[in-house]
mmCIF file of C-alpha atoms in Angstrom:
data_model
loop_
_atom_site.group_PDB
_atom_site.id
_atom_site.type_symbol
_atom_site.label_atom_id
_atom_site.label_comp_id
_atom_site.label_asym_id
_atom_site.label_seq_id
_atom_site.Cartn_x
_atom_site.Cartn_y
_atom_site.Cartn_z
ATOM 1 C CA UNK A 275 0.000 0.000 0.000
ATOM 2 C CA UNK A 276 3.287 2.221 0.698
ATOM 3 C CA UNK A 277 4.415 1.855 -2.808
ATOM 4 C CA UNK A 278 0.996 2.974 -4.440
ATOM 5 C CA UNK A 279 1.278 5.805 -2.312
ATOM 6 C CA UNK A 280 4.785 6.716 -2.863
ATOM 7 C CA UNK A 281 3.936 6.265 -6.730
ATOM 8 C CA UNK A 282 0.536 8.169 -6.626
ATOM 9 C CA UNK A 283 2.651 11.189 -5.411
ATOM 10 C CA UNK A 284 4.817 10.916 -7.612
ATOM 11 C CA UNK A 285 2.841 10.932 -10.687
ATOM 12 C CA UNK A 286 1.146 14.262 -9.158
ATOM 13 C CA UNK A 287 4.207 15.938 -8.856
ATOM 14 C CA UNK A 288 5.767 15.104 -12.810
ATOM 15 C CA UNK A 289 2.051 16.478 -13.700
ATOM 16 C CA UNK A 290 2.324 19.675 -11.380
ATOM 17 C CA UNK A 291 5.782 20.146 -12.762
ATOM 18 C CA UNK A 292 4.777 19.875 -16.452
ATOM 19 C CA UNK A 293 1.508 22.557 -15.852
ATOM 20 C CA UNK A 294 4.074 25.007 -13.937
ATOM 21 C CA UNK A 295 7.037 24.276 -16.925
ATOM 22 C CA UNK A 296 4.284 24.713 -19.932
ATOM 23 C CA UNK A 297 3.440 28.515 -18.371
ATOM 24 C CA UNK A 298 7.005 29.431 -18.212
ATOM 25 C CA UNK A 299 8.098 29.326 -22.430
ATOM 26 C CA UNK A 300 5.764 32.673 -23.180
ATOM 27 C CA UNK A 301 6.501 34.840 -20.321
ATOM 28 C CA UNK A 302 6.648 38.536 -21.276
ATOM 29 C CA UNK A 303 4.985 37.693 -24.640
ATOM 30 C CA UNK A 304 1.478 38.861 -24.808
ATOM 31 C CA UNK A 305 -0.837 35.644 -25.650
ATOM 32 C CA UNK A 306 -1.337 34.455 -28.494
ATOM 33 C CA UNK A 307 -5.210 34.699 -29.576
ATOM 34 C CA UNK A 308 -6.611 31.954 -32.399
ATOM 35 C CA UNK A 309 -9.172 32.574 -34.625
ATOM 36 C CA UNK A 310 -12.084 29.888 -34.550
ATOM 37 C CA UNK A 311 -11.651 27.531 -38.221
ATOM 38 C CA UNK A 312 -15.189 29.217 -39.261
ATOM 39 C CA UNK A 313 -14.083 32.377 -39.711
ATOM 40 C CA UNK A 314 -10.893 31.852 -41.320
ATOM 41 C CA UNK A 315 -11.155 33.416 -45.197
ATOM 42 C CA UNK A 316 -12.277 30.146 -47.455
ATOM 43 C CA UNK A 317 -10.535 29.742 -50.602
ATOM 44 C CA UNK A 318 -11.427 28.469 -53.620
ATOM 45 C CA UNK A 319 -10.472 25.184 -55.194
ATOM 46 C CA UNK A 320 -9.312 26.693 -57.995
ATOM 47 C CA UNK A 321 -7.211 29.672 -56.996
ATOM 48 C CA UNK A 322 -3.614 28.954 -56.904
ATOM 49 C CA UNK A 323 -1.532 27.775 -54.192
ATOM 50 C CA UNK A 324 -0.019 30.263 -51.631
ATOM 51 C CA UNK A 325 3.665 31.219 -52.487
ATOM 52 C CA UNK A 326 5.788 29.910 -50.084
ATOM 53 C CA UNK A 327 9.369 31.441 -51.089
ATOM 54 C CA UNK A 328 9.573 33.703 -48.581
ATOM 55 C CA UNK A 329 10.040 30.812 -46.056
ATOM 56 C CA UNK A 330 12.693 28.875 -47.440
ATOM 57 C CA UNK A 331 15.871 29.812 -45.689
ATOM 58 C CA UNK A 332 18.919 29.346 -47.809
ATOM 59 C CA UNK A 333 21.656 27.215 -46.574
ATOM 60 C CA UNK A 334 25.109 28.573 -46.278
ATOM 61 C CA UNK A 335 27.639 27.248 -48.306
ATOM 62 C CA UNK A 336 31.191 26.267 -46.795
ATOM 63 C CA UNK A 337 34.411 28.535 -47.381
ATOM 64 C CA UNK A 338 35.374 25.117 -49.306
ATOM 65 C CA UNK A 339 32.774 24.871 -51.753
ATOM 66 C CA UNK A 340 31.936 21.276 -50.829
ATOM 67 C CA UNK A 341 28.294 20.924 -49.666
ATOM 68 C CA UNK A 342 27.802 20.027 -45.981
ATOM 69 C CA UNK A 343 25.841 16.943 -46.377
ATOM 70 C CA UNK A 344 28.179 14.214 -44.782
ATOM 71 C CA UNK A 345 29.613 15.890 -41.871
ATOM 72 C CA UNK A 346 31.568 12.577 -41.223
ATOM 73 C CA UNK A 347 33.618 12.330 -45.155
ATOM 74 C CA UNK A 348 36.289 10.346 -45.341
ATOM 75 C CA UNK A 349 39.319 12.418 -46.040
ATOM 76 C CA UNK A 350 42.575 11.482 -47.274
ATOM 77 C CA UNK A 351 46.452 13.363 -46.366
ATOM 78 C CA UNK A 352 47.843 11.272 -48.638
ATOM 79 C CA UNK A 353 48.972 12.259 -51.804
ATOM 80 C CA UNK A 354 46.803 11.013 -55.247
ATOM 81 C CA UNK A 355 48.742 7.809 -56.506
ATOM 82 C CA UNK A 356 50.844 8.497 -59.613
ATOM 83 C CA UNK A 357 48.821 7.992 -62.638
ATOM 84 C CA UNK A 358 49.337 4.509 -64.475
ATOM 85 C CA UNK A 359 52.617 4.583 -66.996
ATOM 86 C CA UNK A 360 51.466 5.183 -70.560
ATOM 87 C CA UNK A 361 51.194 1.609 -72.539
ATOM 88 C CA UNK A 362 52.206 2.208 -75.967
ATOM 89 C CA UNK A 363 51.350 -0.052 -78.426
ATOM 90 C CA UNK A 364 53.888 -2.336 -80.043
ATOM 91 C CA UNK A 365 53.964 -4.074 -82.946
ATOM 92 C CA UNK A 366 51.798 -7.381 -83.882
ATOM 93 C CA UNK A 367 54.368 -10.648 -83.863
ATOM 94 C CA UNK A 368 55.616 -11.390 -87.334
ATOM 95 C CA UNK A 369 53.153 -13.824 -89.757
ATOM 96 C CA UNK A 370 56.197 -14.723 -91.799
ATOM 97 C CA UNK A 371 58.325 -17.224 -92.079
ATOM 98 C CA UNK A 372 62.249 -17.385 -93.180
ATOM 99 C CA UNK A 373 62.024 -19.532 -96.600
ATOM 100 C CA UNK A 374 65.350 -18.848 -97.646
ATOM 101 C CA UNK A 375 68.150 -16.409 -98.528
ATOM 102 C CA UNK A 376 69.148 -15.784 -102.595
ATOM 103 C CA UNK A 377 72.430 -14.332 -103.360
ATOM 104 C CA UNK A 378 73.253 -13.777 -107.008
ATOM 105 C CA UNK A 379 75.837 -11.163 -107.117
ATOM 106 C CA UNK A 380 73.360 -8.191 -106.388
ATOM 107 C CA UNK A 381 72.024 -7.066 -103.615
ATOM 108 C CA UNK A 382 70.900 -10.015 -101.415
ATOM 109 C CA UNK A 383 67.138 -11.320 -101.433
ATOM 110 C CA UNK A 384 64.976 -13.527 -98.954
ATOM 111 C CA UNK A 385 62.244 -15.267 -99.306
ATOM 112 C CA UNK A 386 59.813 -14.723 -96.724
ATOM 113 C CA UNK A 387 56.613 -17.281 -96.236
ATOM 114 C CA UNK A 388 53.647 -15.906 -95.221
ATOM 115 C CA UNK A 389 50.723 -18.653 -95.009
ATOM 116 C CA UNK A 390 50.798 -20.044 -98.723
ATOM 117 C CA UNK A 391 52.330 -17.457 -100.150
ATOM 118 C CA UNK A 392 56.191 -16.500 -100.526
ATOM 119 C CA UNK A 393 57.481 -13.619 -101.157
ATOM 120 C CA UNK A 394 60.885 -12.281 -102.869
ATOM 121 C CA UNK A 395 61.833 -9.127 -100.772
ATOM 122 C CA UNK A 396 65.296 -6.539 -100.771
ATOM 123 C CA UNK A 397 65.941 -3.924 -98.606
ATOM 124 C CA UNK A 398 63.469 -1.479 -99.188
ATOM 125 C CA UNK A 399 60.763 -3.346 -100.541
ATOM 126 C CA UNK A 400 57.136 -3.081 -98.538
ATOM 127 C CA UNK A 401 55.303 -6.196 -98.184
ATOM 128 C CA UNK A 402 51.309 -6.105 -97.725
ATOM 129 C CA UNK A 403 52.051 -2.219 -96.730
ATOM 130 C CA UNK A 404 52.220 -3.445 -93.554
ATOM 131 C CA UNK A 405 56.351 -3.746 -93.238
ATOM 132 C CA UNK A 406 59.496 -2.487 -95.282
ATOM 133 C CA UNK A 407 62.325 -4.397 -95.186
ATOM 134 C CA UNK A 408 65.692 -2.703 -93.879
ATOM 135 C CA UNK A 409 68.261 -5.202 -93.930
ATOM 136 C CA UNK A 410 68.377 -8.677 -95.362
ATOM 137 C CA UNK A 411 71.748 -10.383 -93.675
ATOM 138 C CA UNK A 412 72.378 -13.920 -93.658
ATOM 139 C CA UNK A 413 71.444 -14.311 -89.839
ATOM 140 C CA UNK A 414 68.256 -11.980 -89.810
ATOM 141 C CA UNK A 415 66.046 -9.907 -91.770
ATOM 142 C CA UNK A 416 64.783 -6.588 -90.062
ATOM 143 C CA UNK A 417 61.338 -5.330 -91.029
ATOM 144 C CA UNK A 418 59.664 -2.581 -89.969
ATOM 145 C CA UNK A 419 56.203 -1.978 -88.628
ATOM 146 C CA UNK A 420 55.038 0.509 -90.894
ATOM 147 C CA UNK A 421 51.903 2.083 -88.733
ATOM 148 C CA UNK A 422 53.952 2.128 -85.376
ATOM 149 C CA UNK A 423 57.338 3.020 -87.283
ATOM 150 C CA UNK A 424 58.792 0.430 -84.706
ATOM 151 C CA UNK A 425 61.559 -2.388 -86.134
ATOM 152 C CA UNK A 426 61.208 -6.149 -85.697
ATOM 153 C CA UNK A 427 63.672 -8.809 -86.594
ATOM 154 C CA UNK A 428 63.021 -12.384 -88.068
ATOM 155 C CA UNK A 429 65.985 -14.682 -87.196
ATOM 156 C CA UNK A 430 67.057 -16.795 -90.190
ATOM 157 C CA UNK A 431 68.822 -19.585 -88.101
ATOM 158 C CA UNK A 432 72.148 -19.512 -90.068
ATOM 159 C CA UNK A 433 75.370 -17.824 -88.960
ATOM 160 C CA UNK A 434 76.621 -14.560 -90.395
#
């Protein structure tokens, strides 16, 4: 019966408390007086809405420029890795095949096999406008890329 007590007066004073507290916000304010709902000015269905502009209060903008959504970003003192090294393209592996070397007195020629065909090349000669030759020796022929200007060498097998 002690505890009902003890708890009755308790719950009289939080409600005595909250009555005294809810008086205290508008002190020195005169009262604030509402209009009944009936006479408040009807307005048509069709009028347009009320412009509300006025109330929208802009947001200031940090001395950053960065918005101040995420107040917890993740930020980073480290410097920005390096940016990945260039890749330039190379050249496409050879599609011929050493068929041979001819030497009759002139400049030297080589026969180079490409799938079924063969062809008869000298230094200087382009072959499918793809390649120029640029040396015919008796251990290697050097060709050159012609789109990537870049040299590539096709090893004959036989010593200089």
């Amino acid at each position: 019966m002690k505890r009902r007590a003890v708890l009755f007066a308790a719950l009289a004073a939080t409600l005595l408390a909250a009555w005294w507290a809810s008086g205290l916000e508008g002190e020195g304010e005169p009262p604030v007086v509402r209009r009944a709902a009936a006479k408040a000015p009807r307005r048509d269905a069709a009028s347009s809405p009320p412009d509300l502009s006025a109330l929208v209060v802009p947001r200031p903008v940090p001395a950053g420029g960065e918005a101040a959504g995420d107040l917890f970003a993740v930020r980073s003192f480290r410097p920005p890795p390096p940016p990945p090294p260039v890749v330039r393209p190379t050249a496409p592996p050879l599609p011929f095949r050493h068929g041979g070397l001819l030497e009759d007195g002139g400049p030297p020629a080589a026969f180079l096999a490409e799938g079924d065909r063969l062809h008869v090349v000298r230094v200087g000669d382009v072959v499918d406008g793809r390649y120029r030759v640029s040396a015919v020796n008796r251990g290697r022929i050097d060709l050159v890329y012609l789109p990537l200007n870049q040299t590539q060498s096709l090893v004959s097998g036989a010593l200089p």
